[in-house]
PDB file of C-alpha atoms and ligand atoms in Angstrom:
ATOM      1  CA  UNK A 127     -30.684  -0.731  -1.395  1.00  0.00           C
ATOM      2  CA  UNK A 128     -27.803   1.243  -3.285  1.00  0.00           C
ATOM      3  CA  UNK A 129     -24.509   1.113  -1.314  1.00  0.00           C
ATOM      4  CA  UNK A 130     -23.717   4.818   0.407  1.00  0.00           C
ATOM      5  CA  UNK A 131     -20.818   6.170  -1.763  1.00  0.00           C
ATOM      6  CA  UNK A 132     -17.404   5.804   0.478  1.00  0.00           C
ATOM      7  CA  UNK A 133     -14.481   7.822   0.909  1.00  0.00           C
ATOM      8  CA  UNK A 134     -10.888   6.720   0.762  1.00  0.00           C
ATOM      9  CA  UNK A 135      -7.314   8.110   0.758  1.00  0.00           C
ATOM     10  CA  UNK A 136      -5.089   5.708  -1.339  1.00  0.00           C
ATOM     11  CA  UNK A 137      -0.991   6.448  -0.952  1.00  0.00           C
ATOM     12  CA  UNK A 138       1.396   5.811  -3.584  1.00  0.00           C
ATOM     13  CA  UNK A 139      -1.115   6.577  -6.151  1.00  0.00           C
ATOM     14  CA  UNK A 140       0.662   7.639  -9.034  1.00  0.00           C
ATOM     15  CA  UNK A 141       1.592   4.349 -10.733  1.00  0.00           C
ATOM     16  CA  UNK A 142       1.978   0.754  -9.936  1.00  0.00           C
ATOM     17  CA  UNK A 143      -0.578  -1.189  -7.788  1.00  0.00           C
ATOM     18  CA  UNK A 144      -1.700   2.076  -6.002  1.00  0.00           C
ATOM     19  CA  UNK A 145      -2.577   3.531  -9.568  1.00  0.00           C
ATOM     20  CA  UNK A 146      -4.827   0.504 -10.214  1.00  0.00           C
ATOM     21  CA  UNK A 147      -6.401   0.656  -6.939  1.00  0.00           C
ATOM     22  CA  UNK A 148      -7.606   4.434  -7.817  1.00  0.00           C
ATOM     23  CA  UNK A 149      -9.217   3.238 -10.998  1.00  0.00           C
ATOM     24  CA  UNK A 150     -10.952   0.299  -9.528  1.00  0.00           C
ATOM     25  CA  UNK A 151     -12.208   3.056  -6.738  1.00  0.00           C
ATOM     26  CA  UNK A 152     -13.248   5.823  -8.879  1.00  0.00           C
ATOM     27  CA  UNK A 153     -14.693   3.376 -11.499  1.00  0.00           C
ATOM     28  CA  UNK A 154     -16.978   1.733  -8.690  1.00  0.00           C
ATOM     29  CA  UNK A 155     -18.099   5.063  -7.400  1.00  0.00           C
ATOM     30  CA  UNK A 156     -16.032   5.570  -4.348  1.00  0.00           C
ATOM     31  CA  UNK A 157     -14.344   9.140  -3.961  1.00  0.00           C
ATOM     32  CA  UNK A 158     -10.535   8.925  -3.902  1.00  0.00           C
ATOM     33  CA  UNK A 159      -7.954  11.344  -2.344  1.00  0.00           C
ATOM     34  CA  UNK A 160      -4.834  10.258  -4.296  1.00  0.00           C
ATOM     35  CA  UNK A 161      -1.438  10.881  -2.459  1.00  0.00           C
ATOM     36  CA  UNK A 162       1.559  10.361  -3.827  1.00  0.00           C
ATOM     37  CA  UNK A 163       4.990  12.625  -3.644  1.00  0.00           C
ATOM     38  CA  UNK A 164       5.183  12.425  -7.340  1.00  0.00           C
ATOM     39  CA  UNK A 165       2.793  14.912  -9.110  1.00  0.00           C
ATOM     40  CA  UNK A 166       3.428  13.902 -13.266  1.00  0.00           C
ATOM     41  CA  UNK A 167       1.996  10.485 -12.325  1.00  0.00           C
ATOM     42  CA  UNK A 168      -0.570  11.830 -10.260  1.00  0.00           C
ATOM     43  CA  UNK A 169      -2.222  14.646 -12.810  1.00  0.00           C
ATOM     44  CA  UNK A 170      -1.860  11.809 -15.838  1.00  0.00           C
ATOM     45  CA  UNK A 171      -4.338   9.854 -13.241  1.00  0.00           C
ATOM     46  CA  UNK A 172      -6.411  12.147 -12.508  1.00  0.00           C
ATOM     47  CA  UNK A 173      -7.025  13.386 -16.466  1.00  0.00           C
ATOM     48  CA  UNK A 174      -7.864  10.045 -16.832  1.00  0.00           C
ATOM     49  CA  UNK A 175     -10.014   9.288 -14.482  1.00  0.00           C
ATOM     50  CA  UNK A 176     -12.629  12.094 -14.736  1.00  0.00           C
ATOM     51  CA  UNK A 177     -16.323  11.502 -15.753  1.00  0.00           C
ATOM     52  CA  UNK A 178     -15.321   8.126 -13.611  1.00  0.00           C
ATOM     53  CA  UNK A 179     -18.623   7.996 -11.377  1.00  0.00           C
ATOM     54  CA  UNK A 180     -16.227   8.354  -7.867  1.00  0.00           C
ATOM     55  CA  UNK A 181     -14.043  11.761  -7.817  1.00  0.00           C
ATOM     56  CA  UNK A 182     -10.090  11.296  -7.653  1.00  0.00           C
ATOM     57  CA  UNK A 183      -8.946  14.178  -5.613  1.00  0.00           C
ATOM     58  CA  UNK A 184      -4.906  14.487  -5.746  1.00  0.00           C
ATOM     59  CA  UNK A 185      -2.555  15.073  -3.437  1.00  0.00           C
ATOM     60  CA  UNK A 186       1.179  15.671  -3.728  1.00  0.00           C
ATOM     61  CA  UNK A 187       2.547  14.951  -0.373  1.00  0.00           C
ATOM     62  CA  UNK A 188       4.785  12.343   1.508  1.00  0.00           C
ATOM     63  CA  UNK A 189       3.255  10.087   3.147  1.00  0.00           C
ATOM     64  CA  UNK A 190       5.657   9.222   5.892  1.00  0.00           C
ATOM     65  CA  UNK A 191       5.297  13.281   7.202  1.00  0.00           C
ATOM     66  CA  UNK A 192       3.147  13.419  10.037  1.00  0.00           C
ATOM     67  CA  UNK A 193       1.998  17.238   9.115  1.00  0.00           C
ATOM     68  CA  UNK A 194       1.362  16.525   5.714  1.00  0.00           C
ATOM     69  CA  UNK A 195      -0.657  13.039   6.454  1.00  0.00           C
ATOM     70  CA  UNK A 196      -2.548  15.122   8.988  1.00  0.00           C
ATOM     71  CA  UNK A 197      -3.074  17.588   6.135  1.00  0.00           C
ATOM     72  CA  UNK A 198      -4.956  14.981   3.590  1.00  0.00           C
ATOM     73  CA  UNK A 199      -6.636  13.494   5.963  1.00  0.00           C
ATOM     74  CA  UNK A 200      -8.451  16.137   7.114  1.00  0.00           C
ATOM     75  CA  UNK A 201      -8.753  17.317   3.576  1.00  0.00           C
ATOM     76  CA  UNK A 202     -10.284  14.208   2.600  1.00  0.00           C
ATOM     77  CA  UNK A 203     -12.714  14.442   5.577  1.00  0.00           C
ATOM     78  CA  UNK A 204     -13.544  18.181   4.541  1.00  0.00           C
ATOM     79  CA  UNK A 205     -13.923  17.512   0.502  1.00  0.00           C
ATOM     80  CA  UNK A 206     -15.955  14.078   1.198  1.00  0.00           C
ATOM     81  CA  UNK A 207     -17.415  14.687   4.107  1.00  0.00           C
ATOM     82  CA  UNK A 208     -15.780  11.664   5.614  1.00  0.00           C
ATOM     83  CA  UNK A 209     -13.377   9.286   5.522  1.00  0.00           C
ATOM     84  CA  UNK A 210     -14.154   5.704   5.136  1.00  0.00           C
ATOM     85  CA  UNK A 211     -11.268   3.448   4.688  1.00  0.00           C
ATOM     86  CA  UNK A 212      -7.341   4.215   4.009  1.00  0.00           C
ATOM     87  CA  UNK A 213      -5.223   2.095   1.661  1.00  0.00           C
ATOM     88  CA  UNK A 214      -1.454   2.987   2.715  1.00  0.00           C
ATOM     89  CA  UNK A 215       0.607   1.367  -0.675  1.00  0.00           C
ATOM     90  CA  UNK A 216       3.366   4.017  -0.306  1.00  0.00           C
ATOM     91  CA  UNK A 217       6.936   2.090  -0.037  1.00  0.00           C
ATOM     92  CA  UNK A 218      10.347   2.575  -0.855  1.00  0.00           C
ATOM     93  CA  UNK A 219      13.040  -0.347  -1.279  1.00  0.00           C
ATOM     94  CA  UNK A 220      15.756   0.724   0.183  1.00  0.00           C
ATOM     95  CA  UNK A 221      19.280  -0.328  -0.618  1.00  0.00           C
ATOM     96  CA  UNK A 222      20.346  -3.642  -1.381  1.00  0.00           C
ATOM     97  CA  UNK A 223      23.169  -4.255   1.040  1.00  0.00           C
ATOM     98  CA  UNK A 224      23.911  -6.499   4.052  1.00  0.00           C
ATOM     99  CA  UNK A 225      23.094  -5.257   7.435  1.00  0.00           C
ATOM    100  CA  UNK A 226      26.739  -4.721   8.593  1.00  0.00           C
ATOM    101  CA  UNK A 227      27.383  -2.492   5.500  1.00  0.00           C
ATOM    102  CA  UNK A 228      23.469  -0.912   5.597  1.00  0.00           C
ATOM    103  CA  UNK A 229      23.405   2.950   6.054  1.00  0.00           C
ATOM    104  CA  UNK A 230      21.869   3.900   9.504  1.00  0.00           C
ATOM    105  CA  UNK A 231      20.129   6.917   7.197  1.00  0.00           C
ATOM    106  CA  UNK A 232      19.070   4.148   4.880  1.00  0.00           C
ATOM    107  CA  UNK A 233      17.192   2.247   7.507  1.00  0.00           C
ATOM    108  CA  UNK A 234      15.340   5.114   9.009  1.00  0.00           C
ATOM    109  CA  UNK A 235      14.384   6.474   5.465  1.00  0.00           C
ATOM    110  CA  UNK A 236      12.794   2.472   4.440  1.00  0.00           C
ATOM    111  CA  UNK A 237      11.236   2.703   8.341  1.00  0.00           C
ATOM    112  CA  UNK A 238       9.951   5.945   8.129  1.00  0.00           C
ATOM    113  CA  UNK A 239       7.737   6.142   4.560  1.00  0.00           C
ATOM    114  CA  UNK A 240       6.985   2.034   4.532  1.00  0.00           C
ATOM    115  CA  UNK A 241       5.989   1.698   8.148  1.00  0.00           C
ATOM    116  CA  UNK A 242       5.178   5.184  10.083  1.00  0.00           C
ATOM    117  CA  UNK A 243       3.259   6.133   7.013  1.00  0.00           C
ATOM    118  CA  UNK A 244       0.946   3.586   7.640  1.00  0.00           C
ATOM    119  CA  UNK A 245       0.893   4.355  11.003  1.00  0.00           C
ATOM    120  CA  UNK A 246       0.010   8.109  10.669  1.00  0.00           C
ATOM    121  CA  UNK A 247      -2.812   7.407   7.772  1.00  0.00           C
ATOM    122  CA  UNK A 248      -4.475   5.353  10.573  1.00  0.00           C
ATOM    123  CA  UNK A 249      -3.769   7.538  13.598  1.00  0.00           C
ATOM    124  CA  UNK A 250      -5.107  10.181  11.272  1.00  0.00           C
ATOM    125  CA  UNK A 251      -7.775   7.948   9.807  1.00  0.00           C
ATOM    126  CA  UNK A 252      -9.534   6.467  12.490  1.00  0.00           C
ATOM    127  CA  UNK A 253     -11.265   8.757  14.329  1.00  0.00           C
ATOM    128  CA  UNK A 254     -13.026   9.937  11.548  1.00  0.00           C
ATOM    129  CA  UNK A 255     -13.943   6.433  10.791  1.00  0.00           C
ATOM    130  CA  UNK A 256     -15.051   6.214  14.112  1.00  0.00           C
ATOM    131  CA  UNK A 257     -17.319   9.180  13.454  1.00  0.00           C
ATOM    132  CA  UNK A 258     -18.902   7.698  10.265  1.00  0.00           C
ATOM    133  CA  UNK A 259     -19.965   3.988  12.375  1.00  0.00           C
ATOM    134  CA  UNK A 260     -16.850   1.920  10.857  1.00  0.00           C
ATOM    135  CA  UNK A 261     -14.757   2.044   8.131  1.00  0.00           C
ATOM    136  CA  UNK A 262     -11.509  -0.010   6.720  1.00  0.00           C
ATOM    137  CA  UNK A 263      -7.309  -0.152   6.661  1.00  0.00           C
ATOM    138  CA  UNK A 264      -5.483  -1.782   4.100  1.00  0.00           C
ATOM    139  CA  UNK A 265      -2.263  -1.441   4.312  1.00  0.00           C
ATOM    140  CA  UNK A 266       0.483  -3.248   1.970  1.00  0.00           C
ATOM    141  CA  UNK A 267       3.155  -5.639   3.062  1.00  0.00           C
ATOM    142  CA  UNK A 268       4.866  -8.181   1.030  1.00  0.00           C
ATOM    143  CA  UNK A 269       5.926 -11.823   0.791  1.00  0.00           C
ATOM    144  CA  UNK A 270       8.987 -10.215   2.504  1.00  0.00           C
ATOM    145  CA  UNK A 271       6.402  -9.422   5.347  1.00  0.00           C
ATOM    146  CA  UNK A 272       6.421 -12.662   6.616  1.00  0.00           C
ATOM    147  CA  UNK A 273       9.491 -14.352   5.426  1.00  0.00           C
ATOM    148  CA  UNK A 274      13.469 -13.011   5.751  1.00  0.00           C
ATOM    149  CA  UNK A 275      15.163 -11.709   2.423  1.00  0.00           C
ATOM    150  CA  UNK A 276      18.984 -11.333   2.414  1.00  0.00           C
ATOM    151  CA  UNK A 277      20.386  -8.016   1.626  1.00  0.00           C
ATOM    152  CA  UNK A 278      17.106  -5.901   2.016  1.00  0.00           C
ATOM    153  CA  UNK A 279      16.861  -6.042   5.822  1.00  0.00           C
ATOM    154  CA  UNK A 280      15.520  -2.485   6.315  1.00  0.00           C
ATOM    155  CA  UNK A 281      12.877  -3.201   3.868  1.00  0.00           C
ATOM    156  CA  UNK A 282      12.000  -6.615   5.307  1.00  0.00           C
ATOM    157  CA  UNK A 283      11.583  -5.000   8.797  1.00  0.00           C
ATOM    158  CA  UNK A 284       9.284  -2.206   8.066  1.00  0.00           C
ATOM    159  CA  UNK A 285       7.030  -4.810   5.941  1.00  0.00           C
ATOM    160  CA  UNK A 286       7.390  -7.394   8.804  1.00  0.00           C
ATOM    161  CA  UNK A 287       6.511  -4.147  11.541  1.00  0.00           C
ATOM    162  CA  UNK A 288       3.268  -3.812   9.458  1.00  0.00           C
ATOM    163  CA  UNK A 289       2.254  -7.125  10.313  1.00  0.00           C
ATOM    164  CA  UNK A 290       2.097  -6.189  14.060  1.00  0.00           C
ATOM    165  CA  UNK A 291       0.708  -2.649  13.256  1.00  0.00           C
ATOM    166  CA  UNK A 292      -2.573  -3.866  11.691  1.00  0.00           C
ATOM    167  CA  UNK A 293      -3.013  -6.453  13.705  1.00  0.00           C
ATOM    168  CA  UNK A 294      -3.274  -4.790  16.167  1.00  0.00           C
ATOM    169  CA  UNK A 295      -5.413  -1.698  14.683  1.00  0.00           C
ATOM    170  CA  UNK A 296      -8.107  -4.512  13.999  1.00  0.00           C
ATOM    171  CA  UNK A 297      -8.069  -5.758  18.035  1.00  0.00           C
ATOM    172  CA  UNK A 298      -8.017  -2.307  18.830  1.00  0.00           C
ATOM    173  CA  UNK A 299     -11.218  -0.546  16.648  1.00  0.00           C
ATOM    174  CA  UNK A 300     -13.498  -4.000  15.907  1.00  0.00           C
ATOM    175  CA  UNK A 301     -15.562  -2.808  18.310  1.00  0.00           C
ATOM    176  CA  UNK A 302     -15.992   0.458  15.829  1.00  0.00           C
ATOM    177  CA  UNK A 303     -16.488  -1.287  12.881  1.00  0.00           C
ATOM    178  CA  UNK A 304     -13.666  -1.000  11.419  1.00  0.00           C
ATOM    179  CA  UNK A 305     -11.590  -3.686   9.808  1.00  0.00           C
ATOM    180  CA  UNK A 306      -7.776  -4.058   9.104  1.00  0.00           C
ATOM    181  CA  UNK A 307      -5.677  -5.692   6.584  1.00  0.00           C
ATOM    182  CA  UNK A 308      -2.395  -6.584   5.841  1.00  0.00           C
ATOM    183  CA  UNK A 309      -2.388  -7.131   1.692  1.00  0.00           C
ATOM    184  CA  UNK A 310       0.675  -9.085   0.685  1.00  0.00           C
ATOM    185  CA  UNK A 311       1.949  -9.146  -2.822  1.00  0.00           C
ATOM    186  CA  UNK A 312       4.913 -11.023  -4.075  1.00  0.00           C
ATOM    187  CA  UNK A 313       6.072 -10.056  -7.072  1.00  0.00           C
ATOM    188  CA  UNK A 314       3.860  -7.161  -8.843  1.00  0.00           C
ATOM    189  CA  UNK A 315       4.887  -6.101 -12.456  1.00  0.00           C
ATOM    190  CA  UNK A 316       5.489  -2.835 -11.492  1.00  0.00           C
ATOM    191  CA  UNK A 317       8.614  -0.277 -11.338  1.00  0.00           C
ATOM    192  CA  UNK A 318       9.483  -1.679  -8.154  1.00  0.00           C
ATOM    193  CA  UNK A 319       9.894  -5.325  -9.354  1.00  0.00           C
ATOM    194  CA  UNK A 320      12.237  -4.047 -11.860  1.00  0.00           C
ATOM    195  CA  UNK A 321      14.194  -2.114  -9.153  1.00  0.00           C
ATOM    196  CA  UNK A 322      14.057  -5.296  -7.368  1.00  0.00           C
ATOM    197  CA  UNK A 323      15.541  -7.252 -10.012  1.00  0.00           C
ATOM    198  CA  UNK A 324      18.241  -4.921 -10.655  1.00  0.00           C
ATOM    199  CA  UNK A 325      19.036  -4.995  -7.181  1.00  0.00           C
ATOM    200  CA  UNK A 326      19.416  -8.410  -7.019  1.00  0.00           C
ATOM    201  CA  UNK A 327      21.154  -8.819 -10.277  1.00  0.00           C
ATOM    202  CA  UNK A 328      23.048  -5.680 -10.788  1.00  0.00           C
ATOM    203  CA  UNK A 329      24.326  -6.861 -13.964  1.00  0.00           C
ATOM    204  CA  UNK A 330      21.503  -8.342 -15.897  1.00  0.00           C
ATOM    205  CA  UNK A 331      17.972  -7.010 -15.076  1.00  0.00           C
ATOM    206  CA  UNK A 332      15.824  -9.408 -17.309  1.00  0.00           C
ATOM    207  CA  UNK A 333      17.932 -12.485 -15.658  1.00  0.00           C
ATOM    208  CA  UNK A 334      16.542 -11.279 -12.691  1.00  0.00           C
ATOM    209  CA  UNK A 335      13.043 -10.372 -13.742  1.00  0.00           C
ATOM    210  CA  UNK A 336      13.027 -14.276 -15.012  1.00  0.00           C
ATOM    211  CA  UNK A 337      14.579 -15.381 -11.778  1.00  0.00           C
ATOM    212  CA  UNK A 338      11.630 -13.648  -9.842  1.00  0.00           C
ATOM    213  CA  UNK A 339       8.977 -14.873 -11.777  1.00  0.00           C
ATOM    214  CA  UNK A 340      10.604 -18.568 -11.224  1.00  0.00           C
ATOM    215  CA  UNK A 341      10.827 -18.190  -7.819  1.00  0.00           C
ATOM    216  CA  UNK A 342       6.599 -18.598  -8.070  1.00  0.00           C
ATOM    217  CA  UNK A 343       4.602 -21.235  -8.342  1.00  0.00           C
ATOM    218  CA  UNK A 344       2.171 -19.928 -11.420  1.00  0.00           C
ATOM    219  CA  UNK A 345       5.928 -18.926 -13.015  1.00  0.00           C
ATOM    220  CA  UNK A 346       4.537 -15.155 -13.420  1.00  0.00           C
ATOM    221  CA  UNK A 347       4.399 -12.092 -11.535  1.00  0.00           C
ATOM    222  CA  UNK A 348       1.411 -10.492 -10.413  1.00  0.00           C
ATOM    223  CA  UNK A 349      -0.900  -8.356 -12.691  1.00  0.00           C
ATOM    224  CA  UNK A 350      -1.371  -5.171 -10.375  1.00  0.00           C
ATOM    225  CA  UNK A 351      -4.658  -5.340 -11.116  1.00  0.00           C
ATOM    226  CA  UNK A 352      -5.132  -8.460  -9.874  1.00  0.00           C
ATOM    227  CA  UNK A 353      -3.749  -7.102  -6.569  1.00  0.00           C
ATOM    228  CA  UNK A 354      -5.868  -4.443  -6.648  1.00  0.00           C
ATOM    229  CA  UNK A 355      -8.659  -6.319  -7.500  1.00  0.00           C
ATOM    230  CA  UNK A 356      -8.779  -8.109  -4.451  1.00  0.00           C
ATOM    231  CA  UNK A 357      -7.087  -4.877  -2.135  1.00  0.00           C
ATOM    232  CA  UNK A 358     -10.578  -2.980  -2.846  1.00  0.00           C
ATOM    233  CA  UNK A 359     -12.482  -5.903  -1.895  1.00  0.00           C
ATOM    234  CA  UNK A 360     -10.668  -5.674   1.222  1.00  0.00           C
ATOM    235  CA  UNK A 361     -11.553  -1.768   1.554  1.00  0.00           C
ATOM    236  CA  UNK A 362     -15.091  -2.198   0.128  1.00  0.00           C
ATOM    237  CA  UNK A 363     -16.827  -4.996   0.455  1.00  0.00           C
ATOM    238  CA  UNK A 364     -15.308  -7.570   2.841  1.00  0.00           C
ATOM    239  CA  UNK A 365     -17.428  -8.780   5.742  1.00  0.00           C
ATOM    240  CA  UNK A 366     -17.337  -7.319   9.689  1.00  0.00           C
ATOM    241  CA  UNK A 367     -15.842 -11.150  10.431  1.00  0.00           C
ATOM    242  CA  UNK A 368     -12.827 -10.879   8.336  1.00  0.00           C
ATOM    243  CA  UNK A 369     -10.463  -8.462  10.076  1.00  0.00           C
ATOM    244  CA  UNK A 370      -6.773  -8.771  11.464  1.00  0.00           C
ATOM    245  CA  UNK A 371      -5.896 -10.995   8.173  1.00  0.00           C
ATOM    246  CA  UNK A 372      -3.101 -11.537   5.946  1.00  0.00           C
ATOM    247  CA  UNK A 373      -3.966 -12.316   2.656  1.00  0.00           C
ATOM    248  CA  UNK A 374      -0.740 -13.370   0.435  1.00  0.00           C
ATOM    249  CA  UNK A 375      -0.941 -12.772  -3.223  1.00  0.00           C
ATOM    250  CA  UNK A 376       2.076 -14.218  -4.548  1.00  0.00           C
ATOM    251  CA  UNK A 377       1.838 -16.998  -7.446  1.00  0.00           C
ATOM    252  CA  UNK A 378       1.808 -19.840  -4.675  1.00  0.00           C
ATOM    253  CA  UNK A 379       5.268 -18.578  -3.409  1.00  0.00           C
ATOM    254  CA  UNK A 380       4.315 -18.366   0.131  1.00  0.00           C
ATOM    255  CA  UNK A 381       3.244 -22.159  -0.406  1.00  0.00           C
ATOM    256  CA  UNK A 382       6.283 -23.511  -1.198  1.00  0.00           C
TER     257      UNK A 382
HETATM  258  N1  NAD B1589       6.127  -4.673  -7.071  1.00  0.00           N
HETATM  259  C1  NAD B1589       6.417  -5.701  -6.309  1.00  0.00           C
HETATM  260  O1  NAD B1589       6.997  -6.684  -6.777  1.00  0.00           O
HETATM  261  C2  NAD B1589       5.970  -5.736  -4.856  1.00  0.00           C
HETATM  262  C3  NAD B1589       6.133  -6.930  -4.134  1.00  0.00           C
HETATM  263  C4  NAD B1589       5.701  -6.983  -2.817  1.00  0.00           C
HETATM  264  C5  NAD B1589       5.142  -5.868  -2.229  1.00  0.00           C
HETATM  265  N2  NAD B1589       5.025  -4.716  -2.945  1.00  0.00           N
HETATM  266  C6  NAD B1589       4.415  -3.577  -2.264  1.00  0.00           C
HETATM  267  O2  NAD B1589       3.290  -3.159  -3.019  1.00  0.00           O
HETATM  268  C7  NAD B1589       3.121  -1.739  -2.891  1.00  0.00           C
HETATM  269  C8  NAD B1589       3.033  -1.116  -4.257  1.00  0.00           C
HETATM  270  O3  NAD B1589       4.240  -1.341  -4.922  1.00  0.00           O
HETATM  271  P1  NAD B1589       4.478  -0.944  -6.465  1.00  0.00           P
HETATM  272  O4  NAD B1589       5.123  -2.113  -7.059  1.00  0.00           O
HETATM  273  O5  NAD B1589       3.260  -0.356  -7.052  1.00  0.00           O
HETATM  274  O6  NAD B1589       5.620   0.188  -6.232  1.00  0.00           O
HETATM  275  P2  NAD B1589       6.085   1.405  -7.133  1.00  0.00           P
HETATM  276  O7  NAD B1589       7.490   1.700  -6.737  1.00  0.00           O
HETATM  277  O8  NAD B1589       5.810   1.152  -8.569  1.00  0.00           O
HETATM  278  O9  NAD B1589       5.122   2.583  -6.624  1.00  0.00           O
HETATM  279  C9  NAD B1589       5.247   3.093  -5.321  1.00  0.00           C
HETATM  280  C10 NAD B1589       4.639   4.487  -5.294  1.00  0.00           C
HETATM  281  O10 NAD B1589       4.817   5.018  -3.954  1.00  0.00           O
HETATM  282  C11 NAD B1589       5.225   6.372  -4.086  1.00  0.00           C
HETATM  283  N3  NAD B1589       5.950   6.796  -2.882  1.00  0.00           N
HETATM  284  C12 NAD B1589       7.157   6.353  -2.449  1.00  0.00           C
HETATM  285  N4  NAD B1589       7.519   7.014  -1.351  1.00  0.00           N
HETATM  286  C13 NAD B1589       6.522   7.891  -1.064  1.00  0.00           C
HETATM  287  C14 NAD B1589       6.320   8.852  -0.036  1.00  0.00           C
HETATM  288  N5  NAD B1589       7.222   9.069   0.930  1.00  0.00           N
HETATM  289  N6  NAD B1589       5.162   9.550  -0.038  1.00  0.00           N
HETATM  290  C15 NAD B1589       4.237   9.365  -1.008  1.00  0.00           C
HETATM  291  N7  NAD B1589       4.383   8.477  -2.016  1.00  0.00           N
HETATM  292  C16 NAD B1589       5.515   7.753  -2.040  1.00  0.00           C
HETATM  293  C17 NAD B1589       6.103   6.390  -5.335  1.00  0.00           C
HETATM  294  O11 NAD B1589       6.252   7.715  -5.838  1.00  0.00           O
HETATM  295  C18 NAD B1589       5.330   5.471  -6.253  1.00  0.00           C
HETATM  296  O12 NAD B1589       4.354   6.173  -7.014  1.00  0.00           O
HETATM  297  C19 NAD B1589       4.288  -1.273  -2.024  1.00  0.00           C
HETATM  298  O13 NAD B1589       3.865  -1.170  -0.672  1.00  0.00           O
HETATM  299  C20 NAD B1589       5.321  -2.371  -2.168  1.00  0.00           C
HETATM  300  O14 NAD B1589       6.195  -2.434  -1.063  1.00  0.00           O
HETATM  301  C21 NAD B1589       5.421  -4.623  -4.229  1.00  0.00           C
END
């Protein structure tokens, strides 16, 4: 029997891992509202995803407002017809500074659109879930998620908050159907993991792109892809049994 097509909202759509996600979606037939608060990356997406047999639907809107989360969910939910899983990737690093000389602005910005965004795409999310029998959360935390990190403490917090967050989602709505993930990258060639390396290594970038790749056992970063790969197996396809997990994907790092 054919699978019934699903629904999904995917944040921080318009490049990086959240980018691939949407073209693994759309490619396997699921219909995707994109959100991201950067529209250029967005409308390239979109452009290239059509005649793709899932629609990509876009969205330009932050994803740590509670208004505008409310806003494309119930969009989604309207356009669809339901809402079937959530994949919260939106994040932000932060700065790169020890906690005694951190920015009190700087932690509630990294709080605010890496954790409470997650939280409002679910509070948003799951009663329509609910409605359609079950459904699934992703949301995306980090090797930093589960381990400390000097000098990007706000960042390490809101990742390590999302541990707590999905857990408990999973206790709370297994007995709707509905299963919850915490997907944890290392590093991800990406924007961000250049940002990182910069941040780290103010003065030589590609020192620290080759210091992050070291710092794994494989000696590479992450293909996005490959992230994503396994991210819409989580949303898709993963079994009623396997909820509350975290699933590391970080070149053995986590093993070490
Ligand atoms: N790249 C890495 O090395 C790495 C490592 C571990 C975890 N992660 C996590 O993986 C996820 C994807 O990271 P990436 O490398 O693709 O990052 P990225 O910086 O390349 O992309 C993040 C996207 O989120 C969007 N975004 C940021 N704030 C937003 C907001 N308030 N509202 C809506 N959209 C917003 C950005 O515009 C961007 O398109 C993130 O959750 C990140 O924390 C990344």
């Amino acid at each position: 029997m054919a699978q019934a097509t699903k629904n999904v909202i995917v944040t921080g759509a318009a490049r990086g891992m959240g980018a691939a996600v949407v073209r693994k979606l759309a490619k396997r037939g699921a219909n995707v509202v994109a959100v991201d608060r950067e529209p250029k990356g967005l409308k390239a997406l979109k452009d290239e995803l059509a005649g793709q047999p899932g629609a990509v639907e876009t969205v330009t809107a932050d994803a740590g407002s509670a208004s505008d989360v409310k806003a494309y969910v119930e969009h989604a939910a309207k356009r669809f017809g339901g809402v079937d899983g959530i994949f919260n990737i939106a994040a932000i690093l932060g700065e790169f500074r020890p906690i005694a000389e951190s920015s009190n602005e700087g932690f509630d910005e990294v709080i605010r659109v890496n954790t409470k965004s997650a939280w409002l795409g679910m509070k948003y999310a799951i009663p329509h879930m609910i409605a359609r029998g079950g459904g699934a959360i992703v949301n995306t935390g980090s090797y930093l998620a589960w381990h400390g990190c000097e000098l990007l403490g706000p960042y390490n917090a809101s990742k390590h908050a999302l541990v707590g967050l999905t857990k408990t989602a999973a206790l709370e709505y297994a007995k709707h159907n509905i299963r919850a993930f915490i997907l944890c990258p290392g590093s991800m060639d990406t924007q961000m993991n250049i940002d990182t390396a910069a941040g780290f290594n103010p003065k030589n970038t590609e020192e620290g792109l080759r210091q992050l790749a070291a710092s794994t056992a494989t000696g590479r970063v992450a293909d996005p892809n490959d992230v994503a790969t396994v991210g819409c197996f989580l949303l898709l396809d993963a079994p009623l049994q396997m909820t509350g997990t975290l699933i590391p994907i970080d070149g053995g790092r986590s093993a070490m």
